[in-house]
GROMACS .gro file of C-alpha atoms in nm:
model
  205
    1UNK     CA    1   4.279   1.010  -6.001
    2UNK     CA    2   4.418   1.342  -5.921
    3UNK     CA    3   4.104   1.447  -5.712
    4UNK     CA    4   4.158   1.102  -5.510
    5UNK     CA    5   4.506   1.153  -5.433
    6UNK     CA    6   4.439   1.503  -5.324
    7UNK     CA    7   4.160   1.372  -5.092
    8UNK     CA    8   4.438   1.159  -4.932
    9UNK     CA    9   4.637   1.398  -4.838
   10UNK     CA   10   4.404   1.565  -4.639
   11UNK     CA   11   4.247   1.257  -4.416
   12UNK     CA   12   4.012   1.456  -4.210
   13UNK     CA   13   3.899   1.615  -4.487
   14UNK     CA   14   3.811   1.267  -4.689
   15UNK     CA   15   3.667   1.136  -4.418
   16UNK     CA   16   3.424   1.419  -4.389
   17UNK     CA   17   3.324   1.391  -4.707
   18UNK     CA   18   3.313   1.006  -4.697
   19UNK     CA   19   3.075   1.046  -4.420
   20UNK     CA   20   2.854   1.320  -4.638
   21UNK     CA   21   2.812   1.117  -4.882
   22UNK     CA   22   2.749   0.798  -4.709
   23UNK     CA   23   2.462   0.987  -4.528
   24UNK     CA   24   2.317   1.125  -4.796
   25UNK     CA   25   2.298   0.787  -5.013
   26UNK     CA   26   2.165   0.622  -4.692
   27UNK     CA   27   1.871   0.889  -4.692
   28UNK     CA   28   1.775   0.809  -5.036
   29UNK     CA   29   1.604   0.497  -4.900
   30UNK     CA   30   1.335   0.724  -4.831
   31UNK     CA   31   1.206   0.720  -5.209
   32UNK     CA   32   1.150   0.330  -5.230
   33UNK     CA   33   1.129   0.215  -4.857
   34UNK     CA   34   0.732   0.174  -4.821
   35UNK     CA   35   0.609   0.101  -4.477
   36UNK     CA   36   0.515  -0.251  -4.552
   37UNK     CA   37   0.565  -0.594  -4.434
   38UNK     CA   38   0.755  -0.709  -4.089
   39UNK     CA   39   0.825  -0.297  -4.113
   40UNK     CA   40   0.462  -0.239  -4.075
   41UNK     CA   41   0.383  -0.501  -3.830
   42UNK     CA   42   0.655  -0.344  -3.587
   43UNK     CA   43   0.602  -0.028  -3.673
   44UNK     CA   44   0.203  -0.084  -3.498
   45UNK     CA   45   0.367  -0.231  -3.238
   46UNK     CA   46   0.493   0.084  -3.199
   47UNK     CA   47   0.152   0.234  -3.194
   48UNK     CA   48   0.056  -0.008  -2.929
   49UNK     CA   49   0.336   0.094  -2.721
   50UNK     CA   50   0.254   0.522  -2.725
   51UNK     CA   51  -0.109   0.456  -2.741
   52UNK     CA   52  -0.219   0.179  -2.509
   53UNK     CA   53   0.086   0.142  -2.299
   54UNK     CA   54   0.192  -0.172  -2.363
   55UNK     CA   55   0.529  -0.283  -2.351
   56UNK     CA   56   0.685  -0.502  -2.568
   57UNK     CA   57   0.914  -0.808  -2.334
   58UNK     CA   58   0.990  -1.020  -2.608
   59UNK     CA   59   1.117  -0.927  -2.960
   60UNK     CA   60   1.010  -0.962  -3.353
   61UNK     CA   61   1.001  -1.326  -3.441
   62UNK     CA   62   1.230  -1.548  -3.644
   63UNK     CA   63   1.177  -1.647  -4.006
   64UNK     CA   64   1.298  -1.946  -3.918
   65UNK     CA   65   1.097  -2.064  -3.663
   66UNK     CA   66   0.755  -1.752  -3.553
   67UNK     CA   67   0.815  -1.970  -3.175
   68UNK     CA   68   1.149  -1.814  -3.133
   69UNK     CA   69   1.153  -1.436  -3.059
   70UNK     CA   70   1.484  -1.230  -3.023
   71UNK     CA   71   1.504  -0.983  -2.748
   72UNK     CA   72   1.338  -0.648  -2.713
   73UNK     CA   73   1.615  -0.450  -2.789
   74UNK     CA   74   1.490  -0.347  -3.168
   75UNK     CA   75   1.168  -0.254  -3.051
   76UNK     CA   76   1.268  -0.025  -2.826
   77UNK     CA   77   1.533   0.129  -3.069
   78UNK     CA   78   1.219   0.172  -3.319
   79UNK     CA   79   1.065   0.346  -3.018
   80UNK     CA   80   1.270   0.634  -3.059
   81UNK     CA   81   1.177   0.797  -3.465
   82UNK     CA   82   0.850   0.705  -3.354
   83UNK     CA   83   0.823   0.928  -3.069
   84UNK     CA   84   1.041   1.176  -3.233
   85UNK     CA   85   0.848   1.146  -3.552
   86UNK     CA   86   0.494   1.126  -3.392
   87UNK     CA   87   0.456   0.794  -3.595
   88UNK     CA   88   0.604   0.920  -3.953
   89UNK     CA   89   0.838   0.656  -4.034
   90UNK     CA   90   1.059   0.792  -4.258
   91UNK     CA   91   1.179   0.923  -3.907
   92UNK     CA   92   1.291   0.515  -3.860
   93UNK     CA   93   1.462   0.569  -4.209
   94UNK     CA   94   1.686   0.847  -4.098
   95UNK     CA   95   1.755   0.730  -3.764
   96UNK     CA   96   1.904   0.381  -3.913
   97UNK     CA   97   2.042   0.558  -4.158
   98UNK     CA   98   2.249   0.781  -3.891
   99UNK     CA   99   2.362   0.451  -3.662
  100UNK     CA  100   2.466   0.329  -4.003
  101UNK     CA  101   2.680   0.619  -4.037
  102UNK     CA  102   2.856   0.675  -3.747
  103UNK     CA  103   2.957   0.256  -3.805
  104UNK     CA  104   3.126   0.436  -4.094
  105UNK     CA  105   3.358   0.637  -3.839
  106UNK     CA  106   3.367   0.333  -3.637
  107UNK     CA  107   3.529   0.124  -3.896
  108UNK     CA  108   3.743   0.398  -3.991
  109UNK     CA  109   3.900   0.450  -3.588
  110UNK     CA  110   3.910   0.008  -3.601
  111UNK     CA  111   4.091   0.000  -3.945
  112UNK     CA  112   4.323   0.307  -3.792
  113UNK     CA  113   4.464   0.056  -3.513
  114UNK     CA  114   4.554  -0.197  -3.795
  115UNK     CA  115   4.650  -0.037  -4.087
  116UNK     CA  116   4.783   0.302  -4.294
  117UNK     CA  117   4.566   0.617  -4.340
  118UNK     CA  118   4.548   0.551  -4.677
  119UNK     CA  119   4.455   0.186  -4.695
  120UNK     CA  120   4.193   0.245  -4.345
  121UNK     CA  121   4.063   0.533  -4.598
  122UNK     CA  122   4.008   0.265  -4.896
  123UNK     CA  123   3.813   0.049  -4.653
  124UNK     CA  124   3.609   0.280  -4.523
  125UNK     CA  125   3.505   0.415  -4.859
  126UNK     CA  126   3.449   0.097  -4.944
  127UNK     CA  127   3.204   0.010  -4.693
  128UNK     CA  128   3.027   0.334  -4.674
  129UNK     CA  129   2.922   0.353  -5.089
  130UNK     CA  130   2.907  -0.057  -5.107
  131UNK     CA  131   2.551  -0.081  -5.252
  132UNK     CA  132   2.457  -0.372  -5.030
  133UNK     CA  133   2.584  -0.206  -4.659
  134UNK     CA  134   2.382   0.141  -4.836
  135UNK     CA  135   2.053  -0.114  -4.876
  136UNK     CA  136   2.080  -0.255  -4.538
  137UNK     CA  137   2.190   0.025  -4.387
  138UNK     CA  138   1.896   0.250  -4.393
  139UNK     CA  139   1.615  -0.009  -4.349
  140UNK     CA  140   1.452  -0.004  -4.021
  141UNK     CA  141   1.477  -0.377  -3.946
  142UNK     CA  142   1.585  -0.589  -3.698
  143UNK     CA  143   1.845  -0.777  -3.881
  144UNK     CA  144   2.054  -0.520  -4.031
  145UNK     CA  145   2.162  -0.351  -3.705
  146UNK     CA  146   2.418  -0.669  -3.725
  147UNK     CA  147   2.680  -0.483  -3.920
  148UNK     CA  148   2.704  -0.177  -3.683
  149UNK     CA  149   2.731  -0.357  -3.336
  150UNK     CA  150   2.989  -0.577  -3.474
  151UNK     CA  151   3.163  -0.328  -3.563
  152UNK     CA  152   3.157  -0.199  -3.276
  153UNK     CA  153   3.296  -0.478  -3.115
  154UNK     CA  154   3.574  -0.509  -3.352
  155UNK     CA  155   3.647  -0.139  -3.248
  156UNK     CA  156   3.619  -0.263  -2.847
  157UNK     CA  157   3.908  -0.549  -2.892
  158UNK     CA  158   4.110  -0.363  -3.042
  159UNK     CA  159   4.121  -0.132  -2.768
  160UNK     CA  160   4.100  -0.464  -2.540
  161UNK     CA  161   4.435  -0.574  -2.715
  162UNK     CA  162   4.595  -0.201  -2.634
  163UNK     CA  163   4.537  -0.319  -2.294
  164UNK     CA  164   4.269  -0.091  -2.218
  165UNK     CA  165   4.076  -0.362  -2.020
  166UNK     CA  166   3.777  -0.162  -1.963
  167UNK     CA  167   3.674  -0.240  -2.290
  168UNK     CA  168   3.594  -0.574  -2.234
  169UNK     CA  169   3.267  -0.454  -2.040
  170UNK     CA  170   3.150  -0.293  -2.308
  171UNK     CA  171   3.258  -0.565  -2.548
  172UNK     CA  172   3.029  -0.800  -2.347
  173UNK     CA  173   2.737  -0.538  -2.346
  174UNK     CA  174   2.762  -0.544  -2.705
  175UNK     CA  175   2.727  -0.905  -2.735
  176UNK     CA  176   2.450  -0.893  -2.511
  177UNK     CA  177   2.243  -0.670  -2.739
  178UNK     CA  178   2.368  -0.766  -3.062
  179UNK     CA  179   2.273  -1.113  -2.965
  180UNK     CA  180   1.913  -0.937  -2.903
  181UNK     CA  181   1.911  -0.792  -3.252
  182UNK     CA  182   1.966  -1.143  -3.451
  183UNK     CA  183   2.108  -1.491  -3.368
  184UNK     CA  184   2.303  -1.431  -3.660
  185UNK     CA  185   2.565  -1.279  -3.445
  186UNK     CA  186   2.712  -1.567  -3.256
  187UNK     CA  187   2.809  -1.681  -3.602
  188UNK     CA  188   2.978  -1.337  -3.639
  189UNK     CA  189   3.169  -1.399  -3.299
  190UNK     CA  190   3.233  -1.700  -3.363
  191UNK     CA  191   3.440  -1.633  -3.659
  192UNK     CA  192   3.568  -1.295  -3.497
  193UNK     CA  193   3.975  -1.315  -3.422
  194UNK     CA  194   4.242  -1.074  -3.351
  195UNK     CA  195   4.616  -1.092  -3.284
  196UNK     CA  196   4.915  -0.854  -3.260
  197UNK     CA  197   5.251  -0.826  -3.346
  198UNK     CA  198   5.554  -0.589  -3.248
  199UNK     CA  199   5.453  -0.385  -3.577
  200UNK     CA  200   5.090  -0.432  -3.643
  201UNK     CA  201   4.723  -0.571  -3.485
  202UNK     CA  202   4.499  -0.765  -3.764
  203UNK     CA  203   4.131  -0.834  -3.671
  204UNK     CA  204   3.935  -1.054  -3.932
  205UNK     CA  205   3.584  -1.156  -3.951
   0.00000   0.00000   0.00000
C-alpha cells in the first residue's frame, strides 16, 4: 500500500509506468496468438494486396450475416505490420498492441477532464491490466479496435464540451471509421452521453 501511495504522488511517474506495463502485458500475446482463423484469412489478404496488387474496397465480413461486409478501414490498418514486417505477423501483434496503448493515455487525458488525479489514475490502471481489454487489446482483429476509437471519441467531446468546436470534425471522422471497424459501434454511440456542471463534466458509456 505504501508503494501505491507513493506512485500517487508522483502522477507522471505512475502513468509511465502504467503505460510500461500495459505494453509489455499486451506483447505477451505473442506466445499464444497463432496466425489462425479470420486472422489468417486477412492476413492473405494481405498477401494479395503486396503481391498481386489488389486492393481490398470492401471489408472482413460479419458473423452475423458473410453478405454484410464492414468497410475497408481494418484492412488497410493490417496493411501496415505487414509491410513493416515483410509478412511476419507478430508485427500485427505489436502494432495493436501499441494503438491499444496509447488508448491507455487517451483514457487517462478523458478521465483528467472529469475527475481527480488520483481517481483518473485508478481508472486508467484499471483498464490498462483488466485481463479482458489486455486479451482484446493485442489481437489483430477487426472487432477489437472498438475500445480505442471510442475512446477516442469520448476524449473529442469532452474537448467539444470545453467549447473547442473543432473537435467535432474529428469526432465525426471517428464515427466514420469506427463505424468501418464494427457495427457494434452505433450501439456504443448510442448509449454515449455527456453533461457539465459549474464544478465537474461526467461522460458515461
Amino acid at each position: 500500500m505504501k508503494q501505491i501511495h507513493y506512485l500517487l504522488q508522483y502522477p507522471k511517474r505512475t502513468l509511465l509506468v502504467i503505460l510500461f506495463v500495459g505494453f509489455i502485458l499486451r506483447l505477451l500475446g505473442m506466445i499464444h496468438i497463432t496466425l489462425s482463423g479470420d486472422f489468417l484469412l486477412y492476413w492473405l489478404k494481405m498477401g494479395e494486396l503486396f503481391d498481386e496488387g489488389i486492393f481490398p474496397l470492401l471489408g472482413p465480413t460479419a458473423s452475423s450475416n458473410p453478405n454484410f461486409h464492414f468497410g475497408p478501414l481494418y484492412f488497410y490498418l493490417l496493411a501496415i505490420p505487414y509491410f513493416l514486417g515483410d509478412s511476419n505477423y507478430y508485427y500485427a501483434i505489436f502494432f495493436f498492441s501499441l494503438l491499444s496503448t496509447f488508448s491507455i493515455y487517451v483514457l487517462y487525458r478523458t478521465c483528467k477532464q472529469m475527475l481527480s488525479e488520483k481517481l483518473s489514475m485508478r481508472i486508467t490502471a484499471l483498464y490498462a491490466l483488466s485481463y479482458f481489454m489486455i486479451f482484446i487489446g493485442n489481437y489483430p482483429i477487426n472487432s477489437f479496435l472498438v475500445p480505442f476509437f471510442t475512446i477516442l471519441s469520448m476524449y473529442c467531446m469532452t474537448q467539444i464540451l470545453h467549447n473547442k468546436y473543432h473537435f467535432l470534425a474529428i469526432l465525426l471522422g471517428i464515427f466514420g471509421l469506427l463505424i468501418q471497424a464494427h457495427y457494434t459501434a452505433t450501439v456504443s454511440y448510442t448509449h454515449l452521453r455527456a453533461h457539465e456542471t459549474d464544478s465537474y463534466l461526467v461522460c458515461r458509456l
